[in-house]
Coordinates of N, CA and C in Angstrom, one line a residue:
M8 N 12.9 -142.1 119.2 CA 11.6 -141.5 119.5 C 10.8 -141.4 118.2
G9 N 9.4 -141.5 118.3 CA 8.6 -141.4 117.2 C 8.6 -140.1 116.4
K10 N 8.2 -140.2 115.1 CA 8.1 -139.0 114.3 C 6.7 -138.4 114.5
G11 N 6.6 -137.1 114.4 CA 5.3 -136.4 114.6 C 4.9 -135.4 113.6
I12 N 3.7 -135.1 113.6 CA 3.1 -134.0 112.8 C 2.1 -133.3 113.6
F13 N 2.0 -132.0 113.4 CA 1.1 -131.1 114.2 C -0.1 -130.7 113.3
I14 N -1.3 -130.9 113.8 CA -2.5 -130.5 113.0 C -3.1 -129.2 113.6
T15 N -3.1 -128.2 112.7 CA -3.7 -126.9 113.1 C -4.8 -126.7 112.1
G16 N -5.6 -125.6 112.3 CA -6.7 -125.3 111.4 C -6.8 -123.8 111.1
T17 N -7.7 -123.4 110.2 CA -7.9 -122.0 109.9 C -8.9 -121.4 110.9
G18 N -9.3 -122.1 111.9 CA -10.2 -121.6 112.9 C -10.8 -122.6 113.8
T19 N -11.6 -122.2 114.7 CA -12.2 -123.1 115.6 C -13.4 -123.8 114.9
D20 N -13.6 -125.1 115.3 CA -14.7 -125.9 114.8 C -14.6 -126.1 113.3
I21 N -13.4 -126.2 112.8 CA -13.2 -126.4 111.4 C -13.1 -127.9 111.0
G22 N -13.0 -128.7 112.1 CA -13.0 -130.2 111.9 C -11.7 -130.8 112.1
K23 N -10.8 -130.2 112.9 CA -9.5 -130.7 113.2 C -9.5 -132.1 113.8
T24 N -10.4 -132.2 114.8 CA -10.5 -133.4 115.6 C -11.0 -134.6 114.7
Y25 N -12.0 -134.4 113.9 CA -12.5 -135.4 113.0 C -11.4 -135.8 112.0
V26 N -10.7 -134.8 111.4 CA -9.7 -135.1 110.4 C -8.5 -135.8 111.1
T27 N -8.2 -135.4 112.2 CA -7.1 -136.0 113.0 C -7.4 -137.5 113.2
A28 N -8.6 -137.8 113.7 CA -9.0 -139.2 113.9 C -9.0 -140.0 112.7
L29 N -9.4 -139.5 111.5 CA -9.4 -140.2 110.3 C -7.9 -140.4 109.8
L30 N -7.1 -139.5 110.1 CA -5.7 -139.6 109.7 C -5.0 -140.7 110.5
I31 N -5.2 -140.7 111.8 CA -4.6 -141.8 112.6 C -5.2 -143.2 112.3
K32 N -6.5 -143.2 112.1 CA -7.2 -144.4 111.7 C -6.6 -145.0 110.4
K33 N -6.4 -144.1 109.4 CA -5.8 -144.5 108.1 C -4.4 -145.1 108.4
M34 N -3.6 -144.4 109.2 CA -2.2 -144.8 109.4 C -2.2 -146.2 110.1
R35 N -3.1 -146.4 111.1 CA -3.1 -147.7 111.8 C -3.6 -148.8 110.9
D36 N -4.6 -148.5 110.0 CA -5.0 -149.5 109.1 C -3.9 -149.9 108.1
M37 N -3.0 -149.0 107.9 CA -1.8 -149.3 107.0 C -0.7 -150.0 107.7
G38 N -0.9 -150.3 109.0 CA 0.1 -151.0 109.8 C 1.1 -150.0 110.5
M39 N 0.8 -148.7 110.5 CA 1.7 -147.8 111.2 C 1.3 -147.7 112.6
N40 N 2.3 -147.7 113.5 CA 2.1 -147.6 115.0 C 1.9 -146.2 115.3
A41 N 0.7 -145.7 115.2 CA 0.4 -144.2 115.4 C -0.4 -143.9 116.6
G42 N 0.1 -142.9 117.3 CA -0.6 -142.4 118.6 C -1.1 -141.0 118.4
Y43 N -1.6 -140.5 119.5 CA -2.2 -139.2 119.5 C -1.8 -138.4 120.7
Y44 N -1.7 -137.1 120.6 CA -1.4 -136.2 121.7 C -2.0 -134.8 121.5
K45 N -2.5 -134.2 122.5 CA -3.0 -132.8 122.5 C -2.5 -132.1 123.7
G46 N -1.8 -131.0 123.6 CA -1.2 -130.4 124.8 C -2.3 -129.7 125.6
V47 N -3.3 -129.0 125.0 CA -4.2 -128.3 125.8 C -5.6 -128.5 125.2
L48 N -6.6 -128.8 126.0 CA -7.9 -129.0 125.6 C -8.9 -128.3 126.5
S49 N -9.8 -127.5 125.9 CA -10.8 -126.9 126.8 C -12.2 -127.3 126.3
G50 N -13.2 -127.3 127.2 CA -14.6 -127.6 126.9 C -15.0 -129.0 127.2
A51 N -14.3 -129.6 128.1 CA -14.7 -131.0 128.5 C -14.5 -131.3 129.9
K52 N -15.4 -132.1 130.5 CA -15.2 -132.4 132.0 C -14.2 -133.5 132.2
N53 N -14.0 -134.4 131.2 CA -13.0 -135.5 131.4 C -12.5 -135.9 130.0
I54 N -11.5 -136.7 130.0 CA -10.8 -137.1 128.8 C -11.7 -137.9 127.9
S55 N -12.5 -138.9 128.5 CA -13.3 -139.8 127.7 C -14.4 -139.0 126.9
E56 N -14.9 -137.9 127.5 CA -15.9 -137.1 126.8 C -15.3 -136.0 126.0
S57 N -14.0 -135.9 125.8 CA -13.4 -134.8 125.1 C -13.1 -135.2 123.7
D58 N -12.5 -134.2 122.9 CA -12.1 -134.5 121.6 C -11.0 -135.6 121.5
A59 N -10.2 -135.6 122.5 CA -9.1 -136.6 122.6 C -9.7 -138.0 122.8
G60 N -10.7 -138.1 123.6 CA -11.4 -139.4 123.8 C -12.1 -139.9 122.5
Y61 N -12.6 -138.9 121.8 CA -13.2 -139.2 120.5 C -12.2 -139.7 119.5
V62 N -11.1 -139.1 119.4 CA -10.0 -139.6 118.5 C -9.6 -141.0 118.9
N63 N -9.4 -141.2 120.2 CA -8.9 -142.5 120.7 C -9.9 -143.6 120.3
D64 N -11.2 -143.3 120.4 CA -12.2 -144.3 120.0 C -12.3 -144.5 118.5
L65 N -12.5 -143.4 117.8 CA -12.7 -143.5 116.3 C -11.5 -144.2 115.6
A66 N -10.3 -143.8 116.0 CA -9.1 -144.3 115.4 C -8.7 -145.7 116.0
Q67 N -9.4 -146.1 117.0 CA -9.2 -147.4 117.7 C -7.7 -147.5 118.1
I68 N -7.2 -146.5 118.8 CA -5.8 -146.5 119.2 C -5.6 -147.4 120.4
G69 N -6.5 -147.3 121.4 CA -6.4 -148.0 122.6 C -5.4 -147.4 123.5
Q70 N -5.2 -146.1 123.4 CA -4.1 -145.4 124.1 C -4.6 -145.1 125.6
E71 N -3.7 -145.1 126.5 CA -4.1 -144.8 127.9 C -4.6 -143.3 128.0
P72 N -5.8 -143.1 128.5 CA -6.4 -141.8 128.5 C -5.6 -140.7 129.1
E73 N -4.8 -141.0 130.1 CA -4.0 -140.0 130.8 C -2.8 -139.5 129.9
T74 N -2.5 -140.2 128.9 CA -1.4 -139.8 128.0 C -1.9 -138.9 126.8
L75 N -3.2 -138.8 126.7 CA -3.8 -138.1 125.5 C -3.6 -136.6 125.6
V76 N -3.8 -136.0 126.8 CA -3.9 -134.6 127.0 C -3.1 -134.2 128.2
S77 N -2.4 -133.1 128.1 CA -1.7 -132.6 129.3 C -2.5 -131.7 130.2
Y78 N -3.2 -130.7 129.5 CA -4.0 -129.7 130.3 C -5.5 -129.8 129.8
L79 N -6.4 -130.1 130.7 CA -7.8 -130.2 130.4 C -8.6 -129.2 131.2
Y80 N -9.3 -128.3 130.5 CA -10.2 -127.3 131.1 C -11.6 -127.5 130.8
E81 N -12.5 -127.3 131.7 CA -13.9 -127.5 131.5 C -14.6 -126.4 130.7
N82 N -14.2 -125.2 130.9 CA -14.8 -124.1 130.2 C -14.4 -124.1 128.7
A83 N -15.5 -124.0 127.9 CA -15.3 -124.0 126.4 C -14.9 -122.6 125.9
V84 N -13.7 -122.2 126.3 CA -13.2 -120.9 125.9 C -11.7 -121.1 125.5
S85 N -11.1 -120.0 125.1 CA -9.6 -120.1 124.7 C -8.9 -120.6 125.9
P86 N -7.8 -121.4 125.7 CA -7.1 -122.0 126.9 C -6.5 -120.9 127.8
H87 N -6.1 -119.8 127.3 CA -5.5 -118.8 128.2 C -6.6 -118.3 129.2
F88 N -7.8 -118.2 128.7 CA -8.9 -117.7 129.5 C -9.4 -118.8 130.5
A89 N -9.5 -120.0 129.9 CA -9.9 -121.1 130.8 C -9.0 -121.3 132.0
S90 N -7.7 -121.1 131.7 CA -6.7 -121.3 132.9 C -6.9 -120.2 133.9
K91 N -7.3 -119.0 133.4 CA -7.5 -117.9 134.4 C -8.7 -118.2 135.2
L92 N -9.7 -118.9 134.6 CA -11.0 -119.2 135.4 C -10.8 -120.4 136.3
E93 N -9.9 -121.4 135.9 CA -9.8 -122.6 136.6 C -8.5 -122.9 137.2
G94 N -7.4 -122.1 136.9 CA -6.1 -122.3 137.4 C -5.4 -123.3 136.5
N95 N -4.2 -123.8 137.0 CA -3.4 -124.8 136.3 C -2.9 -124.2 134.9
P96 N -2.2 -123.1 134.9 CA -1.8 -122.6 133.6 C -0.7 -123.5 132.9
V97 N -0.7 -123.4 131.6 CA 0.2 -124.3 130.8 C 1.7 -124.0 131.0
E98 N 2.4 -125.0 131.1 CA 3.9 -125.0 131.1 C 4.5 -125.7 129.9
L99 N 5.3 -125.1 129.1 CA 5.8 -125.7 127.9 C 6.6 -126.9 128.2
N100 N 7.4 -126.9 129.3 CA 8.2 -128.0 129.7 C 7.4 -129.3 130.0
Q101 N 6.2 -129.1 130.5 CA 5.3 -130.2 130.8 C 4.8 -130.8 129.5
I102 N 4.4 -129.9 128.6 CA 4.0 -130.4 127.3 C 5.0 -131.2 126.6
K103 N 6.3 -130.7 126.6 CA 7.4 -131.4 125.9 C 7.6 -132.8 126.6
R104 N 7.6 -132.8 127.9 CA 7.8 -134.1 128.6 C 6.7 -135.1 128.2
D105 N 5.4 -134.7 128.2 CA 4.3 -135.6 127.9 C 4.4 -136.0 126.4
F106 N 4.7 -135.1 125.5 CA 4.9 -135.5 124.1 C 6.0 -136.5 123.9
I107 N 7.1 -136.3 124.6 CA 8.2 -137.3 124.5 C 7.7 -138.7 125.0
H108 N 7.0 -138.7 126.1 CA 6.5 -139.9 126.7 C 5.6 -140.7 125.7
V109 N 4.7 -140.0 124.9 CA 3.9 -140.6 123.9 C 4.8 -141.1 122.8
S110 N 5.8 -140.3 122.4 CA 6.6 -140.6 121.3 C 7.5 -141.8 121.5
E111 N 7.7 -142.1 122.8 CA 8.5 -143.3 123.1 C 7.8 -144.6 122.9
K112 N 6.4 -144.5 122.9 CA 5.6 -145.7 122.7 C 5.1 -145.9 121.3
Y113 N 5.0 -144.8 120.5 CA 4.4 -144.9 119.2 C 5.5 -144.4 118.2
D114 N 5.5 -145.1 117.0 CA 6.5 -144.7 116.0 C 6.1 -143.4 115.3
Y115 N 4.8 -143.1 115.3 CA 4.3 -141.8 114.8 C 3.3 -141.2 115.7
V116 N 3.4 -139.9 115.9 CA 2.5 -139.2 116.8 C 1.8 -138.0 116.1
V117 N 0.5 -138.0 116.1 CA -0.2 -136.9 115.5 C -0.7 -136.0 116.6
V118 N -0.2 -134.8 116.6 CA -0.5 -133.8 117.6 C -1.6 -132.8 117.2
E119 N -2.7 -132.7 117.9 CA -3.7 -131.8 117.5 C -3.6 -130.5 118.3
G120 N -3.8 -129.4 117.5 CA -3.7 -128.1 118.1 C -5.0 -127.7 118.8
S121 N -5.0 -126.4 119.3 CA -6.2 -125.8 119.9 C -6.6 -124.6 119.0
G122 N -7.9 -124.6 118.5 CA -8.3 -123.5 117.7 C -7.5 -123.3 116.5
G123 N -7.4 -122.0 116.1 CA -6.6 -121.6 114.9 C -5.1 -121.4 115.4
I124 N -4.3 -121.0 114.4 CA -2.9 -120.8 114.7 C -2.6 -119.7 115.7
V125 N -3.4 -118.7 115.6 CA -3.2 -117.6 116.6 C -4.1 -117.8 117.8
C126 N -3.8 -118.9 118.5 CA -4.6 -119.2 119.7 C -3.8 -119.0 121.0
P127 N -4.2 -118.0 121.8 CA -3.4 -117.8 123.1 C -3.6 -119.0 124.0
I128 N -2.5 -119.6 124.5 CA -2.5 -120.7 125.3 C -2.4 -120.3 126.8
R129 N -1.5 -119.3 127.0 CA -1.4 -118.8 128.3 C -1.0 -117.3 128.2
Y130 N -1.6 -116.4 128.9 CA -1.3 -115.0 128.8 C -1.5 -114.4 130.2
D131 N -0.5 -114.4 131.0 CA -0.5 -113.8 132.3 C 0.8 -113.1 132.6
D132 N 1.0 -112.7 133.8 CA 2.2 -111.9 134.2 C 3.4 -112.7 134.1
E133 N 3.3 -114.0 134.1 CA 4.5 -114.9 134.1 C 4.9 -115.4 132.7
A134 N 4.0 -115.5 131.8 CA 4.3 -116.1 130.5 C 3.2 -115.7 129.5
H135 N 3.7 -115.5 128.2 CA 2.8 -115.4 127.1 C 3.1 -116.5 126.1
I136 N 2.2 -117.5 126.0 CA 2.4 -118.6 125.2 C 1.2 -118.7 124.2
F137 N 1.6 -118.9 122.9 CA 0.6 -119.1 121.9 C 0.8 -120.5 121.2
L138 N -0.1 -120.9 120.4 CA -0.1 -122.2 119.8 C 1.3 -122.4 119.1
E139 N 1.7 -121.4 118.4 CA 3.0 -121.4 117.6 C 4.2 -121.8 118.5
D140 N 4.1 -121.4 119.8 CA 5.2 -121.8 120.7 C 5.2 -123.3 121.0
I141 N 4.0 -123.9 121.1 CA 4.0 -125.3 121.3 C 4.5 -126.0 120.1
I142 N 4.2 -125.6 118.9 CA 4.7 -126.2 117.7 C 6.2 -126.2 117.6
K143 N 6.7 -125.0 117.9 CA 8.2 -124.8 117.9 C 8.9 -125.6 119.0
N144 N 8.2 -125.7 120.2 CA 8.8 -126.4 121.3 C 8.9 -127.9 121.0
L145 N 7.9 -128.4 120.2 CA 7.9 -129.8 119.9 C 8.7 -130.1 118.6
E146 N 9.1 -129.0 117.9 CA 9.9 -129.1 116.7 C 9.2 -129.9 115.6
L147 N 8.0 -129.6 115.4 CA 7.2 -130.3 114.4 C 6.8 -129.5 113.2
D148 N 6.6 -130.2 112.1 CA 6.0 -129.6 110.9 C 4.5 -129.7 111.1
T149 N 3.7 -129.1 110.2 CA 2.3 -129.0 110.4 C 1.5 -129.4 109.1
L150 N 0.2 -129.8 109.4 CA -0.8 -129.9 108.4 C -1.9 -128.9 108.7
I151 N -2.5 -128.2 107.7 CA -3.6 -127.3 108.0 C -4.9 -127.9 107.5
V152 N -5.9 -127.9 108.4 CA -7.2 -128.3 108.1 C -8.1 -127.1 107.8
A153 N -8.8 -127.1 106.7 CA -9.6 -126.0 106.2 C -10.9 -126.4 105.7
N154 N -11.9 -125.5 105.8 CA -13.2 -125.8 105.2 C -13.1 -125.6 103.7
A155 N -13.8 -126.5 103.0 CA -13.7 -126.5 101.5 C -14.5 -125.4 100.9
G156 N -15.4 -124.8 101.6 CA -16.4 -123.9 101.1 C -16.0 -122.4 101.0
L157 N -17.0 -121.6 100.8 CA -16.8 -120.1 100.6 C -16.0 -119.5 101.7
G158 N -15.0 -118.7 101.4 CA -14.2 -117.9 102.3 C -12.9 -118.6 102.7
T159 N -12.8 -119.8 102.2 CA -11.6 -120.6 102.7 C -10.3 -120.1 102.0
I160 N -10.3 -119.5 100.8 CA -9.1 -119.0 100.2 C -8.5 -118.0 101.1
N161 N -9.2 -117.0 101.6 CA -8.7 -116.0 102.5 C -8.2 -116.6 103.8
A162 N -9.0 -117.5 104.4 CA -8.6 -118.1 105.6 C -7.3 -118.9 105.5
V163 N -7.2 -119.7 104.4 CA -6.0 -120.5 104.3 C -4.7 -119.6 104.0
V164 N -4.9 -118.7 103.1 CA -3.7 -117.9 102.7 C -3.2 -117.1 103.9
L165 N -4.1 -116.5 104.7 CA -3.7 -115.8 105.9 C -3.0 -116.7 106.9
T166 N -3.5 -117.9 107.1 CA -2.9 -118.8 108.0 C -1.5 -119.2 107.6
V167 N -1.4 -119.5 106.3 CA -0.1 -119.9 105.7 C 0.9 -118.8 105.9
E168 N 0.5 -117.6 105.5 CA 1.5 -116.5 105.6 C 1.9 -116.2 107.0
Y169 N 1.0 -116.3 107.9 CA 1.3 -116.1 109.3 C 2.3 -117.1 109.8
M170 N 2.1 -118.4 109.5 CA 2.9 -119.5 109.9 C 4.3 -119.4 109.2
R171 N 4.4 -118.9 108.0 CA 5.7 -118.7 107.3 C 6.5 -117.6 108.0
Q172 N 5.8 -116.6 108.4 CA 6.5 -115.5 109.1 C 7.1 -116.0 110.4
K173 N 6.4 -117.0 111.0 CA 6.9 -117.6 112.3 C 7.9 -118.8 112.1
N174 N 8.2 -119.0 110.8 CA 9.1 -120.1 110.4 C 8.6 -121.5 110.9
I175 N 7.3 -121.7 110.7 CA 6.7 -123.0 111.0 C 6.6 -123.7 109.7
G176 N 7.1 -125.0 109.6 CA 7.0 -125.8 108.4 C 5.6 -126.3 108.2
I177 N 5.2 -126.3 106.9 CA 3.8 -126.7 106.5 C 4.0 -127.8 105.4
K178 N 3.4 -129.0 105.7 CA 3.5 -130.1 104.7 C 2.4 -130.1 103.7
G179 N 1.3 -129.6 104.1 CA 0.1 -129.6 103.1 C -1.2 -129.2 103.8
I180 N -2.2 -129.3 103.0 CA -3.6 -128.8 103.5 C -4.6 -129.9 103.3
I181 N -5.5 -130.1 104.2 CA -6.6 -131.0 104.1 C -7.9 -130.2 104.1
M182 N -8.7 -130.4 103.1 CA -9.9 -129.7 102.9 C -11.1 -130.6 103.5
N183 N -11.8 -130.0 104.5 CA -12.9 -130.7 105.1 C -14.2 -130.2 104.6
H184 N -15.3 -131.0 104.7 CA -16.6 -130.7 104.2 C -16.6 -130.6 102.7
Y185 N -15.9 -131.4 102.1 CA -15.8 -131.4 100.6 C -16.9 -132.2 100.0
T186 N -17.7 -131.5 99.0 CA -18.8 -132.2 98.3 C -18.6 -132.2 96.8
G187 N -17.5 -131.6 96.3 CA -17.2 -131.6 94.9 C -17.9 -130.6 94.1
T188 N -18.3 -129.5 94.7 CA -18.9 -128.4 93.9 C -17.9 -127.7 93.0
I189 N -18.4 -127.0 92.0 CA -17.5 -126.2 91.2 C -16.7 -125.2 92.0
L190 N -17.4 -124.5 93.0 CA -16.7 -123.6 93.9 C -15.6 -124.2 94.6
Q191 N -15.9 -125.4 95.2 CA -14.8 -126.0 96.0 C -13.6 -126.4 95.2
K192 N -13.9 -126.9 94.0 CA -12.8 -127.3 93.1 C -11.9 -126.1 92.7
D193 N -12.6 -124.9 92.5 CA -11.8 -123.7 92.2 C -11.1 -123.3 93.5
N194 N -11.7 -123.4 94.7 CA -11.0 -123.0 95.9 C -9.6 -123.8 96.0
I195 N -9.7 -125.1 95.7 CA -8.5 -125.9 95.8 C -7.4 -125.4 94.8
K196 N -7.8 -125.1 93.6 CA -6.8 -124.6 92.6 C -6.2 -123.3 93.0
M197 N -7.0 -122.4 93.6 CA -6.6 -121.1 94.0 C -5.7 -121.2 95.2
I198 N -6.0 -122.0 96.2 CA -5.2 -122.2 97.4 C -3.8 -122.8 97.0
E199 N -3.8 -123.8 96.1 CA -2.5 -124.3 95.7 C -1.7 -123.3 95.0
A200 N -2.3 -122.5 94.1 CA -1.6 -121.5 93.3 C -1.1 -120.4 94.2
L201 N -1.8 -119.9 95.2 CA -1.5 -118.8 96.0 C -0.5 -119.2 97.2
T202 N -0.5 -120.4 97.6 CA 0.3 -120.8 98.7 C 1.5 -121.7 98.3
G203 N 1.4 -122.3 97.1 CA 2.5 -123.2 96.7 C 2.5 -124.5 97.5
L204 N 1.4 -124.8 98.2 CA 1.3 -126.0 99.0 C 0.3 -126.9 98.4
P205 N 0.5 -128.2 98.6 CA -0.5 -129.2 98.0 C -1.7 -129.4 98.9
V206 N -2.8 -129.6 98.3 CA -4.0 -130.1 99.1 C -3.9 -131.6 99.0
I207 N -3.6 -132.2 100.1 CA -3.2 -133.6 100.1 C -4.4 -134.6 100.3
S208 N -5.5 -134.1 100.8 CA -6.7 -134.9 101.0 C -8.0 -134.1 101.0
L209 N -9.1 -134.7 100.6 CA -10.4 -134.1 100.6 C -11.3 -135.0 101.4
V210 N -11.9 -134.4 102.4 CA -12.7 -135.1 103.4 C -14.2 -134.7 103.2
A211 N -15.0 -135.6 102.8 CA -16.5 -135.4 102.6 C -17.2 -135.5 104.0
P212 N -18.4 -134.9 104.1 CA -19.2 -135.1 105.3 C -19.4 -136.6 105.6
N213 N -19.2 -137.0 106.8 CA -19.5 -138.4 107.3 C -18.5 -139.4 106.6
D214 N -17.4 -139.0 106.1 CA -16.4 -139.9 105.6 C -15.9 -140.8 106.8
E215 N -15.7 -142.1 106.5 CA -15.2 -143.0 107.5 C -13.8 -143.4 107.3
E216 N -13.2 -142.9 106.2 CA -11.8 -143.2 105.8 C -11.2 -142.0 105.1
L217 N -9.9 -141.7 105.5 CA -9.2 -140.7 104.8 C -8.6 -141.2 103.5
T218 N -8.8 -140.5 102.4 CA -8.2 -140.8 101.2 C -6.9 -140.0 101.0
I219 N -5.8 -140.7 101.0 CA -4.5 -140.0 100.8 C -3.5 -140.9 100.1
D220 N -2.7 -140.4 99.3 CA -1.7 -141.2 98.6 C -0.6 -141.6 99.6
P221 N -0.3 -142.9 99.6 CA 0.7 -143.4 100.5 C 2.0 -142.7 100.5
T222 N 2.4 -142.3 99.2 CA 3.7 -141.6 99.1 C 3.6 -140.2 99.8
M223 N 2.5 -139.6 99.7 CA 2.3 -138.3 100.4 C 2.3 -138.5 101.9
L224 N 1.7 -139.6 102.3 CA 1.7 -139.8 103.8 C 3.1 -140.0 104.3
S225 N 3.9 -140.7 103.5 CA 5.3 -140.9 103.9 C 6.1 -139.5 103.9
E226 N 5.7 -138.7 102.9 CA 6.4 -137.4 102.8 C 6.1 -136.5 104.1
I227 N 4.9 -136.7 104.6 CA 4.5 -135.9 105.8 C 5.4 -136.1 106.9
F228 N 5.9 -137.3 107.1 CA 6.7 -137.7 108.2 C 8.2 -137.8 107.9
K229 N 8.6 -137.3 106.7 CA 10.0 -137.3 106.4 C 10.8 -136.4 107.3
E230 N 12.0 -136.9 107.7 CA 12.8 -136.0 108.5 C 13.2 -134.8 107.8
K231 N 13.4 -133.7 108.6 CA 13.8 -132.4 108.1 C 15.2 -132.5 107.5

């Protein structure tokens, strides 16, 4: 079965989808047989018009649309609320089965999360499921996508500390919207100092390729 990594972020609209697409594109350009999976997606009418469809197109995966996402909700709200509005609540067993199915076809699978790390996926009388439960269910380490600008130190440190309390492995951090300002460079130094984690890539606005050291890329997918 293929190796995987889980992409989460410090919040909603931080650029996880864009960074995920660039990461998979980079991997495929390097000859790595990489695919995509997202357990839960809200805010789209169909797969082709969703974040998953965007990744499939930008990274030129050519993956069957029905394998990209397990649960699709039209309402652009948290998954737990979308499922209350639309029905079809998330089942962890279904997500695991679908992830395994994708992993059987691709040597590497990049899994995109929903929102930030404290994202309720299902919250009803039968089950309380959060994003962290999906990560643990799939037994994956993570990468954190963060904004390079003002306020990111607090957001990253809080995200990292929460994930460490939940015993979730973190391989590194990718900074999005990077333009090379003095503030952003200091943010990187402070984040690495306070978390002990490496910033493995810097993504500028409208970048068409992810810049990452090949050795670091291999480290991301190293077996535990």
